[in-house]
PDB file of C-alpha atoms in Angstrom:
ATOM      1  CA  MET A  36     -32.008  28.852  -9.631  1.00  0.00           C
ATOM      2  CA  LYS A  37     -30.095  28.707  -6.350  1.00  0.00           C
ATOM      3  CA  ILE A  38     -28.511  25.420  -5.369  1.00  0.00           C
ATOM      4  CA  ARG A  39     -26.252  24.656  -2.423  1.00  0.00           C
ATOM      5  CA  ILE A  40     -23.166  22.954  -3.857  1.00  0.00           C
ATOM      6  CA  ASN A  41     -20.792  21.489  -1.276  1.00  0.00           C
ATOM      7  CA  GLY A  42     -22.099  23.867   1.339  1.00  0.00           C
ATOM      8  CA  HIS A  43     -22.059  27.038  -0.796  1.00  0.00           C
ATOM      9  CA  ILE A  44     -25.095  28.577  -2.452  1.00  0.00           C
ATOM     10  CA  ARG A  45     -24.525  29.038  -6.162  1.00  0.00           C
ATOM     11  CA  ASP A  46     -26.551  30.499  -8.983  1.00  0.00           C
ATOM     12  CA  VAL A  47     -27.058  27.777 -11.558  1.00  0.00           C
ATOM     13  CA  LYS A  48     -28.737  27.859 -14.952  1.00  0.00           C
ATOM     14  CA  GLY A  49     -31.806  25.687 -14.795  1.00  0.00           C
ATOM     15  CA  PRO A  50     -33.580  23.427 -15.337  1.00  0.00           C
ATOM     16  CA  THR A  51     -30.650  21.030 -15.489  1.00  0.00           C
ATOM     17  CA  THR A  52     -29.781  17.396 -15.054  1.00  0.00           C
ATOM     18  CA  ILE A  53     -27.036  16.301 -12.685  1.00  0.00           C
ATOM     19  CA  GLN A  54     -24.891  15.456 -15.701  1.00  0.00           C
ATOM     20  CA  ASP A  55     -25.278  18.958 -17.113  1.00  0.00           C
ATOM     21  CA  LEU A  56     -24.792  20.499 -13.690  1.00  0.00           C
ATOM     22  CA  LEU A  57     -21.439  18.730 -13.339  1.00  0.00           C
ATOM     23  CA  VAL A  58     -20.388  20.042 -16.749  1.00  0.00           C
ATOM     24  CA  GLN A  59     -21.627  23.520 -15.915  1.00  0.00           C
ATOM     25  CA  LEU A  60     -19.619  23.561 -12.690  1.00  0.00           C
ATOM     26  CA  GLY A  61     -16.446  22.160 -14.266  1.00  0.00           C
ATOM     27  CA  TYR A  62     -16.620  18.565 -12.979  1.00  0.00           C
ATOM     28  CA  ALA A  63     -17.028  16.985 -16.413  1.00  0.00           C
ATOM     29  CA  ASN A  64     -14.069  14.568 -16.181  1.00  0.00           C
ATOM     30  CA  HIS A  65     -13.915  14.213 -12.423  1.00  0.00           C
ATOM     31  CA  PHE A  66     -14.271  10.883 -10.671  1.00  0.00           C
ATOM     32  CA  VAL A  67     -16.973  11.903  -8.185  1.00  0.00           C
ATOM     33  CA  ALA A  68     -19.995  10.713  -6.282  1.00  0.00           C
ATOM     34  CA  VAL A  69     -23.087  12.894  -6.050  1.00  0.00           C
ATOM     35  CA  ALA A  70     -25.818  13.196  -3.448  1.00  0.00           C
ATOM     36  CA  VAL A  71     -28.907  15.393  -3.811  1.00  0.00           C
ATOM     37  CA  ASN A  72     -30.832  16.305  -0.665  1.00  0.00           C
ATOM     38  CA  GLN A  73     -28.909  13.595   1.228  1.00  0.00           C
ATOM     39  CA  ASN A  74     -29.715  10.855  -1.243  1.00  0.00           C
ATOM     40  CA  CYS A  75     -26.926   9.148  -3.167  1.00  0.00           C
ATOM     41  CA  ILE A  76     -27.588   9.315  -6.907  1.00  0.00           C
ATOM     42  CA  PRO A  77     -26.352   6.370  -9.004  1.00  0.00           C
ATOM     43  CA  LYS A  78     -24.070   7.426 -11.825  1.00  0.00           C
ATOM     44  CA  GLN A  79     -26.337   5.993 -14.493  1.00  0.00           C
ATOM     45  CA  LYS A  80     -29.047   8.390 -13.380  1.00  0.00           C
ATOM     46  CA  PHE A  81     -26.919  11.527 -13.840  1.00  0.00           C
ATOM     47  CA  PRO A  82     -28.215  12.168 -17.397  1.00  0.00           C
ATOM     48  CA  GLU A  83     -31.864  11.821 -16.417  1.00  0.00           C
ATOM     49  CA  GLN A  84     -32.243  13.128 -12.866  1.00  0.00           C
ATOM     50  CA  SER A  85     -32.713  16.849 -12.584  1.00  0.00           C
ATOM     51  CA  VAL A  86     -31.901  19.238  -9.753  1.00  0.00           C
ATOM     52  CA  GLN A  87     -34.392  21.798  -8.493  1.00  0.00           C
ATOM     53  CA  ASP A  88     -34.170  25.219  -6.970  1.00  0.00           C
ATOM     54  CA  GLN A  89     -33.031  25.082  -3.311  1.00  0.00           C
ATOM     55  CA  ASP A  90     -31.606  21.556  -3.681  1.00  0.00           C
ATOM     56  CA  GLU A  91     -28.535  20.600  -1.664  1.00  0.00           C
ATOM     57  CA  VAL A  92     -25.887  18.849  -3.719  1.00  0.00           C
ATOM     58  CA  GLU A  93     -22.761  17.141  -2.437  1.00  0.00           C
ATOM     59  CA  ILE A  94     -20.006  16.372  -4.950  1.00  0.00           C
ATOM     60  CA  LEU A  95     -17.400  14.131  -3.338  1.00  0.00           C
ATOM     61  CA  ALA A  96     -14.121  12.735  -4.654  1.00  0.00           C
ATOM     62  CA  PRO A  97     -11.713  10.068  -3.355  1.00  0.00           C
ATOM     63  CA  MET A  98      -9.253  11.452  -0.850  1.00  0.00           C
ATOM     64  CA  ALA A  99      -6.587  10.071   1.419  1.00  0.00           C
ATOM     65  CA  GLY A 100      -8.027   8.620   4.601  1.00  0.00           C
ATOM     66  CA  GLY A 101      -7.103   6.345   7.498  1.00  0.00           C
TER      67      GLY A 101
ATOM     68  CA  MET B1152      -3.254 -17.078   3.024  1.00  0.00           C
ATOM     69  CA  TRP B1153      -6.274 -16.077   5.002  1.00  0.00           C
ATOM     70  CA  THR B1154      -9.870 -15.076   4.400  1.00  0.00           C
ATOM     71  CA  LEU B1155     -11.106 -11.537   4.902  1.00  0.00           C
ATOM     72  CA  ALA B1156     -14.802 -11.226   4.153  1.00  0.00           C
ATOM     73  CA  ASP B1157     -15.137 -12.439   0.548  1.00  0.00           C
ATOM     74  CA  LYS B1158     -11.434 -12.173  -0.297  1.00  0.00           C
ATOM     75  CA  THR B1159      -8.362 -14.349   0.192  1.00  0.00           C
ATOM     76  CA  LEU B1160      -5.302 -12.374   1.208  1.00  0.00           C
ATOM     77  CA  LYS B1161      -1.621 -12.949   1.873  1.00  0.00           C
ATOM     78  CA  SER B1162      -0.939  -9.854   3.956  1.00  0.00           C
ATOM     79  CA  ARG B1163      -2.308  -9.148   7.422  1.00  0.00           C
ATOM     80  CA  LEU B1164      -1.313  -5.497   7.205  1.00  0.00           C
ATOM     81  CA  PHE B1165      -3.821  -2.880   6.096  1.00  0.00           C
ATOM     82  CA  LEU B1166      -2.667   0.652   5.379  1.00  0.00           C
ATOM     83  CA  GLY B1167      -4.409   3.971   5.693  1.00  0.00           C
ATOM     84  CA  SER B1168      -3.633   6.445   2.933  1.00  0.00           C
ATOM     85  CA  ALA B1169      -3.616   9.728   4.858  1.00  0.00           C
ATOM     86  CA  ARG B1170      -0.857  12.138   5.902  1.00  0.00           C
ATOM     87  CA  TYR B1171       1.849  10.911   3.521  1.00  0.00           C
ATOM     88  CA  PRO B1172       4.333  13.486   2.258  1.00  0.00           C
ATOM     89  CA  SER B1173       3.244  12.861  -1.330  1.00  0.00           C
ATOM     90  CA  PRO B1174       1.110  10.523  -3.438  1.00  0.00           C
ATOM     91  CA  GLU B1175       4.317   9.023  -4.807  1.00  0.00           C
ATOM     92  CA  ILE B1176       5.572   8.090  -1.345  1.00  0.00           C
ATOM     93  CA  LEU B1177       2.154   6.699  -0.484  1.00  0.00           C
ATOM     94  CA  GLN B1178       2.315   4.490  -3.560  1.00  0.00           C
ATOM     95  CA  GLN B1179       5.867   3.346  -2.788  1.00  0.00           C
ATOM     96  CA  SER B1180       4.898   2.598   0.811  1.00  0.00           C
ATOM     97  CA  ILE B1181       1.920   0.533  -0.285  1.00  0.00           C
ATOM     98  CA  ILE B1182       4.135  -1.517  -2.570  1.00  0.00           C
ATOM     99  CA  ALA B1183       6.902  -1.890   0.047  1.00  0.00           C
ATOM    100  CA  SER B1184       4.415  -3.053   2.685  1.00  0.00           C
ATOM    101  CA  SER B1185       2.865  -5.735   0.441  1.00  0.00           C
ATOM    102  CA  THR B1186      -0.496  -4.680   1.816  1.00  0.00           C
ATOM    103  CA  GLU B1187      -3.567  -5.670  -0.129  1.00  0.00           C
ATOM    104  CA  VAL B1188      -6.077  -3.392   1.642  1.00  0.00           C
ATOM    105  CA  VAL B1189      -5.930   0.402   1.738  1.00  0.00           C
ATOM    106  CA  THR B1190      -8.442   2.774   3.265  1.00  0.00           C
ATOM    107  CA  VAL B1191      -9.659   5.942   1.547  1.00  0.00           C
ATOM    108  CA  SER B1192     -12.170   8.662   2.337  1.00  0.00           C
ATOM    109  CA  LEU B1193     -14.631  10.800   0.394  1.00  0.00           C
ATOM    110  CA  ARG B1194     -14.314  14.551   0.589  1.00  0.00           C
ATOM    111  CA  ARG B1195     -15.717  17.624  -1.104  1.00  0.00           C
ATOM    112  CA  GLU B1196     -13.697  18.704  -4.083  1.00  0.00           C
ATOM    113  CA  SER B1197     -13.802  21.953  -5.988  1.00  0.00           C
ATOM    114  CA  ALA B1198     -13.969  21.800  -9.747  1.00  0.00           C
ATOM    115  CA  GLN B1199     -10.584  23.512 -10.013  1.00  0.00           C
ATOM    116  CA  GLN B1200      -8.694  20.993  -7.888  1.00  0.00           C
ATOM    117  CA  ASN B1201      -9.235  17.558  -9.457  1.00  0.00           C
ATOM    118  CA  THR B1202      -6.862  16.074  -6.866  1.00  0.00           C
ATOM    119  CA  GLY B1203      -9.279  13.197  -6.403  1.00  0.00           C
ATOM    120  CA  ASN B1204      -8.587  11.910  -9.914  1.00  0.00           C
ATOM    121  CA  ARG B1205      -4.829  12.020  -9.419  1.00  0.00           C
ATOM    122  CA  PHE B1206      -5.002  10.334  -6.013  1.00  0.00           C
ATOM    123  CA  TRP B1207      -7.310   7.657  -7.404  1.00  0.00           C
ATOM    124  CA  ASP B1208      -4.978   6.978 -10.317  1.00  0.00           C
ATOM    125  CA  TYR B1209      -2.015   6.455  -7.967  1.00  0.00           C
ATOM    126  CA  LEU B1210      -4.040   4.104  -5.821  1.00  0.00           C
ATOM    127  CA  ARG B1211      -5.496   2.075  -8.658  1.00  0.00           C
ATOM    128  CA  GLN B1212      -2.045   1.390 -10.046  1.00  0.00           C
ATOM    129  CA  THR B1213      -1.171  -0.546  -6.868  1.00  0.00           C
ATOM    130  CA  GLY B1214      -4.029  -3.017  -7.427  1.00  0.00           C
ATOM    131  CA  VAL B1215      -5.056  -3.070  -3.759  1.00  0.00           C
ATOM    132  CA  HIS B1216      -8.549  -3.692  -2.409  1.00  0.00           C
ATOM    133  CA  ILE B1217     -10.119  -0.377  -1.495  1.00  0.00           C
ATOM    134  CA  LEU B1218     -11.718   0.005   1.923  1.00  0.00           C
ATOM    135  CA  PRO B1219     -13.634   3.314   1.937  1.00  0.00           C
ATOM    136  CA  ASN B1220     -14.220   4.898   5.320  1.00  0.00           C
ATOM    137  CA  THR B1221     -16.870   7.148   6.810  1.00  0.00           C
ATOM    138  CA  ALA B1222     -14.259   9.278   8.578  1.00  0.00           C
ATOM    139  CA  GLY B1223     -15.569  12.609   9.802  1.00  0.00           C
ATOM    140  CA  CYS B1224     -19.146  11.385  10.171  1.00  0.00           C
ATOM    141  CA  LEU B1225     -20.711  12.421  13.432  1.00  0.00           C
ATOM    142  CA  SER B1226     -24.124  10.871  12.916  1.00  0.00           C
ATOM    143  CA  VAL B1227     -25.728   7.689  11.690  1.00  0.00           C
ATOM    144  CA  ARG B1228     -27.342   9.583   8.793  1.00  0.00           C
ATOM    145  CA  GLU B1229     -24.006  10.979   7.606  1.00  0.00           C
ATOM    146  CA  ALA B1230     -22.320   7.585   7.866  1.00  0.00           C
ATOM    147  CA  ILE B1231     -25.073   5.845   5.901  1.00  0.00           C
ATOM    148  CA  LEU B1232     -24.996   8.435   3.119  1.00  0.00           C
ATOM    149  CA  THR B1233     -21.200   8.302   2.927  1.00  0.00           C
ATOM    150  CA  ALA B1234     -21.350   4.512   2.708  1.00  0.00           C
ATOM    151  CA  HIS B1235     -23.884   4.714  -0.135  1.00  0.00           C
ATOM    152  CA  MET B1236     -21.751   7.205  -2.041  1.00  0.00           C
ATOM    153  CA  SER B1237     -18.625   5.110  -1.455  1.00  0.00           C
ATOM    154  CA  ARG B1238     -20.323   1.993  -2.769  1.00  0.00           C
ATOM    155  CA  GLU B1239     -21.501   3.869  -5.838  1.00  0.00           C
ATOM    156  CA  LEU B1240     -18.119   5.421  -6.601  1.00  0.00           C
ATOM    157  CA  PHE B1241     -15.714   2.605  -5.694  1.00  0.00           C
ATOM    158  CA  GLN B1242     -18.045  -0.252  -6.662  1.00  0.00           C
ATOM    159  CA  THR B1243     -17.365  -2.117  -3.445  1.00  0.00           C
ATOM    160  CA  HIS B1244     -19.677  -3.225  -0.655  1.00  0.00           C
ATOM    161  CA  TRP B1245     -16.849  -2.924   1.868  1.00  0.00           C
ATOM    162  CA  ILE B1246     -17.106   0.003   4.255  1.00  0.00           C
ATOM    163  CA  LYS B1247     -14.972   0.989   7.233  1.00  0.00           C
ATOM    164  CA  LEU B1248     -17.600   2.429   9.531  1.00  0.00           C
ATOM    165  CA  GLU B1249     -16.650   5.364  11.716  1.00  0.00           C
ATOM    166  CA  VAL B1250     -19.222   7.301  13.683  1.00  0.00           C
ATOM    167  CA  ILE B1251     -17.214   9.605  15.879  1.00  0.00           C
ATOM    168  CA  GLY B1252     -18.571  10.555  19.299  1.00  0.00           C
ATOM    169  CA  ASN B1253     -15.917  12.956  20.551  1.00  0.00           C
ATOM    170  CA  ASP B1254     -13.985  15.480  18.456  1.00  0.00           C
ATOM    171  CA  ASP B1255     -11.058  15.567  20.854  1.00  0.00           C
ATOM    172  CA  THR B1256     -10.387  11.873  21.408  1.00  0.00           C
ATOM    173  CA  LEU B1257     -11.983  10.769  18.107  1.00  0.00           C
ATOM    174  CA  GLN B1258     -13.529   8.002  20.130  1.00  0.00           C
ATOM    175  CA  PRO B1259     -16.268   6.161  18.258  1.00  0.00           C
ATOM    176  CA  ASP B1260     -19.858   6.697  19.314  1.00  0.00           C
ATOM    177  CA  PRO B1261     -20.846   3.155  20.320  1.00  0.00           C
ATOM    178  CA  PHE B1262     -24.593   3.713  19.937  1.00  0.00           C
ATOM    179  CA  GLY B1263     -24.308   5.387  16.543  1.00  0.00           C
ATOM    180  CA  THR B1264     -21.832   2.797  15.336  1.00  0.00           C
ATOM    181  CA  VAL B1265     -24.105  -0.112  16.251  1.00  0.00           C
ATOM    182  CA  GLU B1266     -27.157   1.544  14.681  1.00  0.00           C
ATOM    183  CA  ALA B1267     -25.332   2.429  11.468  1.00  0.00           C
ATOM    184  CA  ALA B1268     -23.854  -1.074  11.316  1.00  0.00           C
ATOM    185  CA  ARG B1269     -27.303  -2.592  11.691  1.00  0.00           C
ATOM    186  CA  ILE B1270     -28.646  -0.588   8.771  1.00  0.00           C
ATOM    187  CA  LEU B1271     -25.641  -1.127   6.530  1.00  0.00           C
ATOM    188  CA  CYS B1272     -25.399  -4.877   7.218  1.00  0.00           C
ATOM    189  CA  ALA B1273     -29.084  -5.195   6.321  1.00  0.00           C
ATOM    190  CA  GLU B1274     -28.333  -3.387   3.035  1.00  0.00           C
ATOM    191  CA  GLY B1275     -25.637  -5.925   2.151  1.00  0.00           C
ATOM    192  CA  PHE B1276     -22.534  -3.991   3.100  1.00  0.00           C
ATOM    193  CA  GLU B1277     -19.512  -5.769   4.551  1.00  0.00           C
ATOM    194  CA  VAL B1278     -19.065  -3.509   7.561  1.00  0.00           C
ATOM    195  CA  PHE B1279     -15.649  -3.026   9.158  1.00  0.00           C
ATOM    196  CA  PRO B1280     -16.681  -1.111  12.298  1.00  0.00           C
ATOM    197  CA  TYR B1281     -14.107   1.001  14.081  1.00  0.00           C
ATOM    198  CA  THR B1282     -14.834   0.617  17.789  1.00  0.00           C
ATOM    199  CA  THR B1283     -13.207   0.698  21.194  1.00  0.00           C
ATOM    200  CA  ASP B1284     -11.991  -2.394  23.075  1.00  0.00           C
ATOM    201  CA  ASP B1285     -15.377  -2.724  24.818  1.00  0.00           C
ATOM    202  CA  LEU B1286     -16.628  -6.318  24.641  1.00  0.00           C
ATOM    203  CA  VAL B1287     -20.310  -5.437  24.968  1.00  0.00           C
ATOM    204  CA  VAL B1288     -20.171  -3.026  22.036  1.00  0.00           C
ATOM    205  CA  ALA B1289     -18.288  -5.618  19.990  1.00  0.00           C
ATOM    206  CA  GLU B1290     -20.917  -8.247  20.769  1.00  0.00           C
ATOM    207  CA  LYS B1291     -23.684  -5.831  19.771  1.00  0.00           C
ATOM    208  CA  LEU B1292     -21.908  -5.203  16.460  1.00  0.00           C
ATOM    209  CA  VAL B1293     -21.693  -8.939  15.859  1.00  0.00           C
ATOM    210  CA  SER B1294     -25.364  -9.340  16.726  1.00  0.00           C
ATOM    211  CA  VAL B1295     -26.375  -6.830  14.033  1.00  0.00           C
ATOM    212  CA  GLY B1296     -24.400  -8.652  11.369  1.00  0.00           C
ATOM    213  CA  CYS B1297     -20.738  -7.653  11.548  1.00  0.00           C
ATOM    214  CA  ARG B1298     -18.256 -10.451  10.940  1.00  0.00           C
ATOM    215  CA  ILE B1299     -15.293  -8.099  11.287  1.00  0.00           C
ATOM    216  CA  ILE B1300     -14.543  -5.947  14.335  1.00  0.00           C
ATOM    217  CA  MET B1301     -11.822  -3.284  14.419  1.00  0.00           C
ATOM    218  CA  PRO B1302     -11.066  -2.258  18.002  1.00  0.00           C
ATOM    219  CA  TRP B1303      -8.648   0.542  18.712  1.00  0.00           C
ATOM    220  CA  GLY B1304      -5.254   0.007  20.273  1.00  0.00           C
ATOM    221  CA  SER B1305      -5.363   3.630  21.411  1.00  0.00           C
ATOM    222  CA  PRO B1306      -6.863   6.846  19.995  1.00  0.00           C
ATOM    223  CA  ILE B1307      -6.332   7.625  16.327  1.00  0.00           C
ATOM    224  CA  GLY B1308      -2.955   9.119  15.510  1.00  0.00           C
ATOM    225  CA  THR B1309      -1.541   8.877  19.047  1.00  0.00           C
ATOM    226  CA  GLY B1310       0.937   6.061  18.386  1.00  0.00           C
ATOM    227  CA  GLN B1311       0.517   4.854  21.949  1.00  0.00           C
ATOM    228  CA  GLY B1312       0.175   1.235  20.953  1.00  0.00           C
ATOM    229  CA  LEU B1313      -2.076  -1.283  22.665  1.00  0.00           C
ATOM    230  CA  ARG B1314      -3.241   0.525  25.792  1.00  0.00           C
ATOM    231  CA  ASN B1315      -5.520  -2.168  27.158  1.00  0.00           C
ATOM    232  CA  LEU B1316      -4.019  -5.570  26.490  1.00  0.00           C
ATOM    233  CA  GLU B1317      -6.434  -7.386  28.777  1.00  0.00           C
ATOM    234  CA  ALA B1318      -9.451  -5.976  26.953  1.00  0.00           C
ATOM    235  CA  LEU B1319      -7.989  -6.984  23.592  1.00  0.00           C
ATOM    236  CA  LYS B1320      -7.229 -10.480  24.911  1.00  0.00           C
ATOM    237  CA  THR B1321     -10.828 -10.726  26.099  1.00  0.00           C
ATOM    238  CA  LEU B1322     -12.126  -9.769  22.668  1.00  0.00           C
ATOM    239  CA  ARG B1323     -10.014 -12.492  21.072  1.00  0.00           C
ATOM    240  CA  GLN B1324     -11.162 -15.096  23.584  1.00  0.00           C
ATOM    241  CA  ARG B1325     -14.855 -14.194  23.457  1.00  0.00           C
ATOM    242  CA  LEU B1326     -15.151 -13.692  19.686  1.00  0.00           C
ATOM    243  CA  PRO B1327     -13.296 -16.690  18.277  1.00  0.00           C
ATOM    244  CA  GLY B1328     -15.094 -16.761  14.936  1.00  0.00           C
ATOM    245  CA  ILE B1329     -14.881 -13.044  14.220  1.00  0.00           C
ATOM    246  CA  THR B1330     -12.154 -11.361  12.189  1.00  0.00           C
ATOM    247  CA  LEU B1331     -10.414  -8.963  14.566  1.00  0.00           C
ATOM    248  CA  VAL B1332      -8.266  -6.101  13.260  1.00  0.00           C
ATOM    249  CA  VAL B1333      -6.539  -3.649  15.592  1.00  0.00           C
ATOM    250  CA  ASP B1334      -7.163  -0.229  14.070  1.00  0.00           C
ATOM    251  CA  ALA B1335      -5.860   3.078  15.480  1.00  0.00           C
ATOM    252  CA  GLY B1336      -3.075   4.002  17.800  1.00  0.00           C
ATOM    253  CA  ILE B1337      -0.366   1.700  16.487  1.00  0.00           C
ATOM    254  CA  GLY B1338       2.901   3.657  16.583  1.00  0.00           C
ATOM    255  CA  ARG B1339       5.697   1.232  15.910  1.00  0.00           C
ATOM    256  CA  PRO B1340       6.215  -2.196  14.384  1.00  0.00           C
ATOM    257  CA  SER B1341       6.423  -3.911  17.789  1.00  0.00           C
ATOM    258  CA  HIS B1342       2.817  -2.824  18.477  1.00  0.00           C
ATOM    259  CA  ALA B1343       1.745  -4.652  15.352  1.00  0.00           C
ATOM    260  CA  THR B1344       3.710  -7.726  16.347  1.00  0.00           C
ATOM    261  CA  GLN B1345       2.039  -7.660  19.744  1.00  0.00           C
ATOM    262  CA  ALA B1346      -1.425  -7.526  18.194  1.00  0.00           C
ATOM    263  CA  LEU B1347      -0.726 -10.475  15.930  1.00  0.00           C
ATOM    264  CA  GLU B1348       0.820 -12.435  18.808  1.00  0.00           C
ATOM    265  CA  LEU B1349      -2.467 -11.995  20.667  1.00  0.00           C
ATOM    266  CA  GLY B1350      -4.189 -13.768  17.815  1.00  0.00           C
ATOM    267  CA  PHE B1351      -5.658 -10.739  16.091  1.00  0.00           C
ATOM    268  CA  ASP B1352      -6.108 -11.362  12.397  1.00  0.00           C
ATOM    269  CA  ALA B1353      -4.606  -8.132  11.093  1.00  0.00           C
ATOM    270  CA  VAL B1354      -3.725  -4.544  11.931  1.00  0.00           C
ATOM    271  CA  LEU B1355      -4.563  -1.282  10.204  1.00  0.00           C
ATOM    272  CA  VAL B1356      -1.766   1.289  10.339  1.00  0.00           C
ATOM    273  CA  ASN B1357      -1.689   4.812   8.977  1.00  0.00           C
ATOM    274  CA  THR B1358       0.092   7.557  10.928  1.00  0.00           C
ATOM    275  CA  ALA B1359       2.962   5.338  12.078  1.00  0.00           C
ATOM    276  CA  VAL B1360       4.003   4.791   8.470  1.00  0.00           C
ATOM    277  CA  ALA B1361       2.991   8.130   6.962  1.00  0.00           C
ATOM    278  CA  LEU B1362       4.816  10.231   9.551  1.00  0.00           C
ATOM    279  CA  ALA B1363       7.926   8.087   9.781  1.00  0.00           C
ATOM    280  CA  HIS B1364      11.146   9.732   8.641  1.00  0.00           C
ATOM    281  CA  ASP B1365      11.280   7.089   5.936  1.00  0.00           C
ATOM    282  CA  PRO B1366       7.721   5.884   5.280  1.00  0.00           C
ATOM    283  CA  VAL B1367       8.788   3.310   2.693  1.00  0.00           C
ATOM    284  CA  ARG B1368      11.282   1.684   5.082  1.00  0.00           C
ATOM    285  CA  MET B1369       8.730   1.826   7.876  1.00  0.00           C
ATOM    286  CA  ALA B1370       6.198   0.109   5.638  1.00  0.00           C
ATOM    287  CA  GLN B1371       8.702  -2.717   5.155  1.00  0.00           C
ATOM    288  CA  GLY B1372       9.232  -2.821   8.905  1.00  0.00           C
ATOM    289  CA  PHE B1373       5.542  -3.203   9.548  1.00  0.00           C
ATOM    290  CA  ALA B1374       5.281  -5.977   6.987  1.00  0.00           C
ATOM    291  CA  ALA B1375       8.022  -7.896   8.786  1.00  0.00           C
ATOM    292  CA  ALA B1376       6.496  -7.130  12.193  1.00  0.00           C
ATOM    293  CA  VAL B1377       3.108  -8.490  11.186  1.00  0.00           C
ATOM    294  CA  ASP B1378       4.702 -11.667   9.841  1.00  0.00           C
ATOM    295  CA  ALA B1379       6.744 -12.084  13.033  1.00  0.00           C
ATOM    296  CA  GLY B1380       3.681 -11.724  15.215  1.00  0.00           C
ATOM    297  CA  ARG B1381       1.618 -14.128  13.176  1.00  0.00           C
ATOM    298  CA  TRP B1382       4.363 -16.755  13.032  1.00  0.00           C
ATOM    299  CA  GLY B1383       4.823 -16.464  16.786  1.00  0.00           C
ATOM    300  CA  TYR B1384       1.114 -16.969  17.319  1.00  0.00           C
ATOM    301  CA  GLU B1385       0.973 -19.961  14.967  1.00  0.00           C
ATOM    302  CA  ALA B1386       4.110 -21.504  16.464  1.00  0.00           C
ATOM    303  CA  GLY B1387       2.681 -21.443  19.980  1.00  0.00           C
ATOM    304  CA  MET B1388       4.660 -19.223  22.345  1.00  0.00           C
ATOM    305  CA  MET B1389       6.036 -20.300  25.700  1.00  0.00           C
ATOM    306  CA  GLU B1390       4.303 -19.171  28.886  1.00  0.00           C
ATOM    307  CA  ALA B1391       6.043 -16.536  30.941  1.00  0.00           C
ATOM    308  CA  SER B1392       7.283 -17.724  34.337  1.00  0.00           C
ATOM    309  CA  SER B1393       8.218 -15.961  37.561  1.00  0.00           C
ATOM    310  CA  ARG B1394      10.806 -18.632  38.312  1.00  0.00           C
ATOM    311  CA  ALA B1395      14.196 -18.735  36.596  1.00  0.00           C
ATOM    312  CA  GLN B1396      15.056 -21.989  34.894  1.00  0.00           C
ATOM    313  CA  ALA B1397      18.505 -22.597  33.381  1.00  0.00           C
ATOM    314  CA  SER B1398      18.442 -23.217  29.685  1.00  0.00           C
ATOM    315  CA  SER B1399      21.861 -24.919  29.620  1.00  0.00           C
ATOM    316  CA  PRO B1400      21.953 -28.472  31.063  1.00  0.00           C
ATOM    317  CA  THR B1401      22.809 -28.707  34.756  1.00  0.00           C
ATOM    318  CA  VAL B1402      24.431 -32.134  34.427  1.00  0.00           C
ATOM    319  CA  GLY B1403      28.161 -32.008  33.822  1.00  0.00           C
ATOM    320  CA  ILE B1404      28.714 -28.384  34.837  1.00  0.00           C
ATOM    321  CA  PRO B1405      32.532 -27.915  34.809  1.00  0.00           C
ATOM    322  CA  PHE B1406      34.462 -26.878  37.917  1.00  0.00           C
ATOM    323  CA  TRP B1407      31.551 -27.829  40.163  1.00  0.00           C
ATOM    324  CA  HIS B1408      32.383 -29.226  43.619  1.00  0.00           C
ATOM    325  CA  GLN B1409      29.840 -30.913  45.914  1.00  0.00           C
ATOM    326  CA  GLU B1410      31.149 -29.103  49.024  1.00  0.00           C
ATOM    327  CA  ASP B1411      30.650 -25.725  47.331  1.00  0.00           C
ATOM    328  CA  ALA B1412      27.073 -26.436  46.350  1.00  0.00           C
ATOM    329  CA  HIS B1413      24.347 -24.131  47.674  1.00  0.00           C
TER     330      HIS B1413
END
């Protein structure tokens, strides 16, 4: 399925949960926040919530900021 | 000691974490400044980078309170989503709200800021809104639930200091029960002292420390400047006068002759 990850369309094996998507993409041990279709997903829901074809996913990490 | 939202703090200096030469110097500057509040942002990260983890580790070691920001957000929707993601990741209900209205001046959008603040306050966030020195906007922010207002001294990163002293004085006079923090545009320690002398509760400084030749020494300078300003405010400063008045006693001046007096 095609999913937009951080602005870029990627081919992703599906169906998949957010947890598995993070592993698939290489974010397994990253300290990140995730939003799907502009909704923040709580971390405890990563193993159960799935992503669908055409979803937009934002994976954000802490960065320096003023 | 003073109260900021739900916390009791010693320091009235907040630091931004951007633009430092290295994470190590950022960490050393935080420690040297004795700050207890540091702002951070959320940004996209590629799986290969993992810089977020390293940055977060450096920051956590300092033990400061994290104040996530919504920097870069140009709309209410973006700011709200960023706030939600920040709360989820950092496990804090504090959020520095920025809804930018102009890419060139980075001036906050007053309408978007008030609307986003209204929504976030209703959701239980402690909103630290970045705003201009406009009293009406500040009053609107208070009316929607903000107990902290962060007016600019001058545009972000300019180092121009407090451009509109009268407007800042007005904010202090008209919002006596609100925590006021000058955020943006502070360029040197004397600007911070000036803000605290006006009765502002704290200042937030980023570029002035990060881009100093010696950020760690500058961080110390700002810590001292904030203390100086606060002590001056608490001590009650003299009023300026247009008329000179000798500070040494006039009685018993040596070599004085009546006939020479004028």
